[in-house]
């Protein structure tokens, strides 16, 4: 019962009205033009549902409620897989969000699976943006921190900073997140000079 309550609080209360036209029976169209318009309308509804689910999940993560983020992110994954296909780049941010939420709830094995899915899709996409690769490395870095593997975390976060710098420039907000997480690791290792140096970059 508690997981149903979490699901309702997380996402179903937000998307219930959007689900009916997407999952319910589709109207029968008599002309090719009507069929095309019907497909376009269904696609817009599905994309709207994905956007609501994804923003809801992200909101819960920002509010430090990873357990509530998971059902919303799973809905986004479910509909994104339907719309874009199971190997689509559009699934990578959702897998990364699920990995972060799973890590936040202590479900490291599940987080590792989501990170593997994201990594696999990126490896299959030669023209993947540096921005998305940066997000993957940040996710891998934070996962490594949760596992207690700080050297591996620093490796991934350094890649995050490098790729974010290549995409957004040295003084961008996207880069400062990587510096911040690296500084936290150095702080935990009691390497205060390195930590303070990186904190000034944030």
One Martini backbone bead per residue (centre of mass of N, CA, C, O) as a GRO file, in nm:
protein
  202
    1UNK     BB    1   0.057   0.064  -0.019
    2UNK     BB    2   0.299   0.263  -0.003
    3UNK     BB    3   0.376   0.248  -0.308
    4UNK     BB    4   0.106   0.364  -0.409
    5UNK     BB    5   0.129   0.633  -0.267
    6UNK     BB    6   0.392   0.718  -0.401
    7UNK     BB    7   0.286   0.710  -0.689
    8UNK     BB    8   0.063   0.920  -0.653
    9UNK     BB    9   0.239   1.153  -0.553
   10UNK     BB   10   0.444   1.153  -0.782
   11UNK     BB   11   0.239   1.101  -1.067
   12UNK     BB   12  -0.064   1.011  -1.103
   13UNK     BB   13  -0.192   1.284  -1.017
   14UNK     BB   14  -0.065   1.437  -1.276
   15UNK     BB   15  -0.144   1.210  -1.529
   16UNK     BB   16  -0.428   1.092  -1.539
   17UNK     BB   17  -0.557   1.274  -1.769
   18UNK     BB   18  -0.332   1.193  -1.986
   19UNK     BB   19  -0.381   0.878  -2.006
   20UNK     BB   20  -0.653   0.831  -2.139
   21UNK     BB   21  -0.583   0.921  -2.444
   22UNK     BB   22  -0.333   0.719  -2.464
   23UNK     BB   23  -0.457   0.429  -2.345
   24UNK     BB   24  -0.697   0.439  -2.483
   25UNK     BB   25  -0.903   0.421  -2.723
   26UNK     BB   26  -0.882   0.468  -3.054
   27UNK     BB   27  -0.988   0.619  -3.308
   28UNK     BB   28  -1.161   0.589  -3.608
   29UNK     BB   29  -1.035   0.643  -3.925
   30UNK     BB   30  -1.125   0.722  -4.274
   31UNK     BB   31  -0.873   0.891  -4.336
   32UNK     BB   32  -0.551   0.971  -4.393
   33UNK     BB   33  -0.559   1.251  -4.269
   34UNK     BB   34  -0.686   1.166  -3.996
   35UNK     BB   35  -0.468   0.963  -3.917
   36UNK     BB   36  -0.236   1.164  -3.911
   37UNK     BB   37  -0.360   1.355  -3.699
   38UNK     BB   38  -0.393   1.137  -3.479
   39UNK     BB   39  -0.091   1.069  -3.451
   40UNK     BB   40   0.006   1.355  -3.379
   41UNK     BB   41  -0.169   1.385  -3.126
   42UNK     BB   42  -0.057   1.141  -2.973
   43UNK     BB   43   0.237   1.236  -2.969
   44UNK     BB   44   0.187   1.499  -2.811
   45UNK     BB   45   0.072   1.359  -2.561
   46UNK     BB   46   0.319   1.185  -2.498
   47UNK     BB   47   0.521   1.421  -2.473
   48UNK     BB   48   0.370   1.557  -2.242
   49UNK     BB   49   0.389   1.323  -2.044
   50UNK     BB   50   0.695   1.311  -2.035
   51UNK     BB   51   0.746   1.600  -1.934
   52UNK     BB   52   0.592   1.574  -1.669
   53UNK     BB   53   0.743   1.331  -1.552
   54UNK     BB   54   1.030   1.452  -1.565
   55UNK     BB   55   0.980   1.713  -1.398
   56UNK     BB   56   0.881   1.568  -1.147
   57UNK     BB   57   1.132   1.401  -1.090
   58UNK     BB   58   1.329   1.640  -1.072
   59UNK     BB   59   1.186   1.783  -0.838
   60UNK     BB   60   1.233   1.557  -0.630
   61UNK     BB   61   1.538   1.564  -0.641
   62UNK     BB   62   1.572   1.864  -0.556
   63UNK     BB   63   1.401   1.784  -0.281
   64UNK     BB   64   1.518   1.514  -0.170
   65UNK     BB   65   1.310   1.274  -0.323
   66UNK     BB   66   1.390   0.985  -0.462
   67UNK     BB   67   1.147   0.794  -0.423
   68UNK     BB   68   0.941   0.984  -0.580
   69UNK     BB   69   1.100   0.990  -0.857
   70UNK     BB   70   1.078   0.702  -0.976
   71UNK     BB   71   0.786   0.676  -1.091
   72UNK     BB   72   0.812   0.915  -1.285
   73UNK     BB   73   1.059   0.809  -1.445
   74UNK     BB   74   0.924   0.544  -1.539
   75UNK     BB   75   0.710   0.682  -1.711
   76UNK     BB   76   0.905   0.825  -1.899
   77UNK     BB   77   1.038   0.564  -2.001
   78UNK     BB   78   0.794   0.419  -2.113
   79UNK     BB   79   0.709   0.644  -2.324
   80UNK     BB   80   0.983   0.684  -2.463
   81UNK     BB   81   1.009   0.398  -2.574
   82UNK     BB   82   0.757   0.415  -2.751
   83UNK     BB   83   0.833   0.674  -2.918
   84UNK     BB   84   1.173   0.630  -2.968
   85UNK     BB   85   1.291   0.385  -2.839
   86UNK     BB   86   1.521   0.178  -2.661
   87UNK     BB   87   1.792   0.330  -2.817
   88UNK     BB   88   1.750   0.620  -2.741
   89UNK     BB   89   1.875   0.929  -2.646
   90UNK     BB   90   1.615   1.018  -2.479
   91UNK     BB   91   1.683   0.803  -2.239
   92UNK     BB   92   1.937   0.898  -2.089
   93UNK     BB   93   1.828   1.111  -1.882
   94UNK     BB   94   1.645   0.901  -1.744
   95UNK     BB   95   1.859   0.701  -1.652
   96UNK     BB   96   2.015   0.911  -1.483
   97UNK     BB   97   1.783   0.978  -1.293
   98UNK     BB   98   1.740   0.688  -1.189
   99UNK     BB   99   2.025   0.657  -1.075
  100UNK     BB  100   2.011   0.888  -0.872
  101UNK     BB  101   1.762   0.786  -0.718
  102UNK     BB  102   1.874   0.506  -0.645
  103UNK     BB  103   2.117   0.609  -0.490
  104UNK     BB  104   1.944   0.779  -0.281
  105UNK     BB  105   1.808   0.485  -0.179
  106UNK     BB  106   2.046   0.251  -0.199
  107UNK     BB  107   2.016   0.128  -0.509
  108UNK     BB  108   2.293   0.034  -0.660
  109UNK     BB  109   2.224  -0.190  -0.858
  110UNK     BB  110   2.011  -0.029  -1.015
  111UNK     BB  111   2.191   0.210  -1.088
  112UNK     BB  112   2.393   0.045  -1.258
  113UNK     BB  113   2.189  -0.034  -1.478
  114UNK     BB  114   2.118   0.251  -1.574
  115UNK     BB  115   2.409   0.334  -1.648
  116UNK     BB  116   2.450   0.110  -1.858
  117UNK     BB  117   2.230   0.201  -2.051
  118UNK     BB  118   2.341   0.482  -2.106
  119UNK     BB  119   2.621   0.395  -2.204
  120UNK     BB  120   2.529   0.219  -2.442
  121UNK     BB  121   2.389   0.437  -2.606
  122UNK     BB  122   2.636   0.622  -2.634
  123UNK     BB  123   2.822   0.409  -2.775
  124UNK     BB  124   2.602   0.388  -3.026
  125UNK     BB  125   2.668   0.716  -3.052
  126UNK     BB  126   2.894   0.897  -3.225
  127UNK     BB  127   2.724   1.196  -3.207
  128UNK     BB  128   2.749   1.256  -2.921
  129UNK     BB  129   2.733   1.480  -2.694
  130UNK     BB  130   2.920   1.632  -2.453
  131UNK     BB  131   2.689   1.687  -2.257
  132UNK     BB  132   2.593   1.390  -2.221
  133UNK     BB  133   2.867   1.274  -2.138
  134UNK     BB  134   2.893   1.448  -1.888
  135UNK     BB  135   2.644   1.335  -1.739
  136UNK     BB  136   2.745   1.049  -1.723
  137UNK     BB  137   3.003   1.108  -1.557
  138UNK     BB  138   2.856   1.225  -1.319
  139UNK     BB  139   2.691   0.975  -1.251
  140UNK     BB  140   2.940   0.790  -1.212
  141UNK     BB  141   3.070   0.960  -0.989
  142UNK     BB  142   2.837   0.951  -0.778
  143UNK     BB  143   2.829   0.645  -0.765
  144UNK     BB  144   3.122   0.608  -0.664
  145UNK     BB  145   3.080   0.755  -0.402
  146UNK     BB  146   2.860   0.561  -0.289
  147UNK     BB  147   3.074   0.316  -0.302
  148UNK     BB  148   3.372   0.452  -0.218
  149UNK     BB  149   3.512   0.531  -0.507
  150UNK     BB  150   3.705   0.805  -0.532
  151UNK     BB  151   3.894   0.769  -0.775
  152UNK     BB  152   3.672   0.707  -0.981
  153UNK     BB  153   3.516   0.967  -0.933
  154UNK     BB  154   3.740   1.163  -1.026
  155UNK     BB  155   3.759   1.061  -1.311
  156UNK     BB  156   3.464   1.127  -1.397
  157UNK     BB  157   3.463   1.429  -1.310
  158UNK     BB  158   3.689   1.516  -1.500
  159UNK     BB  159   3.531   1.443  -1.755
  160UNK     BB  160   3.298   1.627  -1.703
  161UNK     BB  161   3.458   1.892  -1.712
  162UNK     BB  162   3.579   1.861  -1.992
  163UNK     BB  163   3.309   1.830  -2.154
  164UNK     BB  164   3.169   2.086  -2.049
  165UNK     BB  165   3.384   2.281  -2.154
  166UNK     BB  166   3.357   2.205  -2.455
  167UNK     BB  167   3.045   2.289  -2.466
  168UNK     BB  168   3.026   2.570  -2.253
  169UNK     BB  169   3.273   2.643  -2.099
  170UNK     BB  170   3.465   2.730  -1.827
  171UNK     BB  171   3.228   2.939  -1.680
  172UNK     BB  172   3.007   2.738  -1.640
  173UNK     BB  173   2.762   2.582  -1.467
  174UNK     BB  174   2.818   2.290  -1.566
  175UNK     BB  175   3.114   2.286  -1.452
  176UNK     BB  176   3.078   2.354  -1.144
  177UNK     BB  177   2.961   2.081  -1.053
  178UNK     BB  178   3.219   1.914  -1.087
  179UNK     BB  179   3.394   2.078  -0.895
  180UNK     BB  180   3.222   2.039  -0.644
  181UNK     BB  181   3.244   1.727  -0.626
  182UNK     BB  182   3.551   1.718  -0.612
  183UNK     BB  183   3.583   1.889  -0.357
  184UNK     BB  184   3.430   1.696  -0.171
  185UNK     BB  185   3.633   1.468  -0.195
  186UNK     BB  186   3.882   1.617  -0.092
  187UNK     BB  187   3.756   1.679   0.179
  188UNK     BB  188   3.721   1.379   0.267
  189UNK     BB  189   4.049   1.342   0.226
  190UNK     BB  190   4.191   1.603   0.350
  191UNK     BB  191   4.239   1.798   0.080
  192UNK     BB  192   4.228   2.126   0.117
  193UNK     BB  193   4.369   2.263  -0.120
  194UNK     BB  194   4.206   2.127  -0.345
  195UNK     BB  195   3.927   2.199  -0.243
  196UNK     BB  196   3.957   2.511  -0.236
  197UNK     BB  197   4.032   2.545  -0.533
  198UNK     BB  198   3.756   2.428  -0.641
  199UNK     BB  199   3.556   2.610  -0.489
  200UNK     BB  200   3.646   2.871  -0.651
  201UNK     BB  201   3.507   2.757  -0.930
  202UNK     BB  202   3.191   2.775  -0.840
   0.00000   0.00000   0.00000
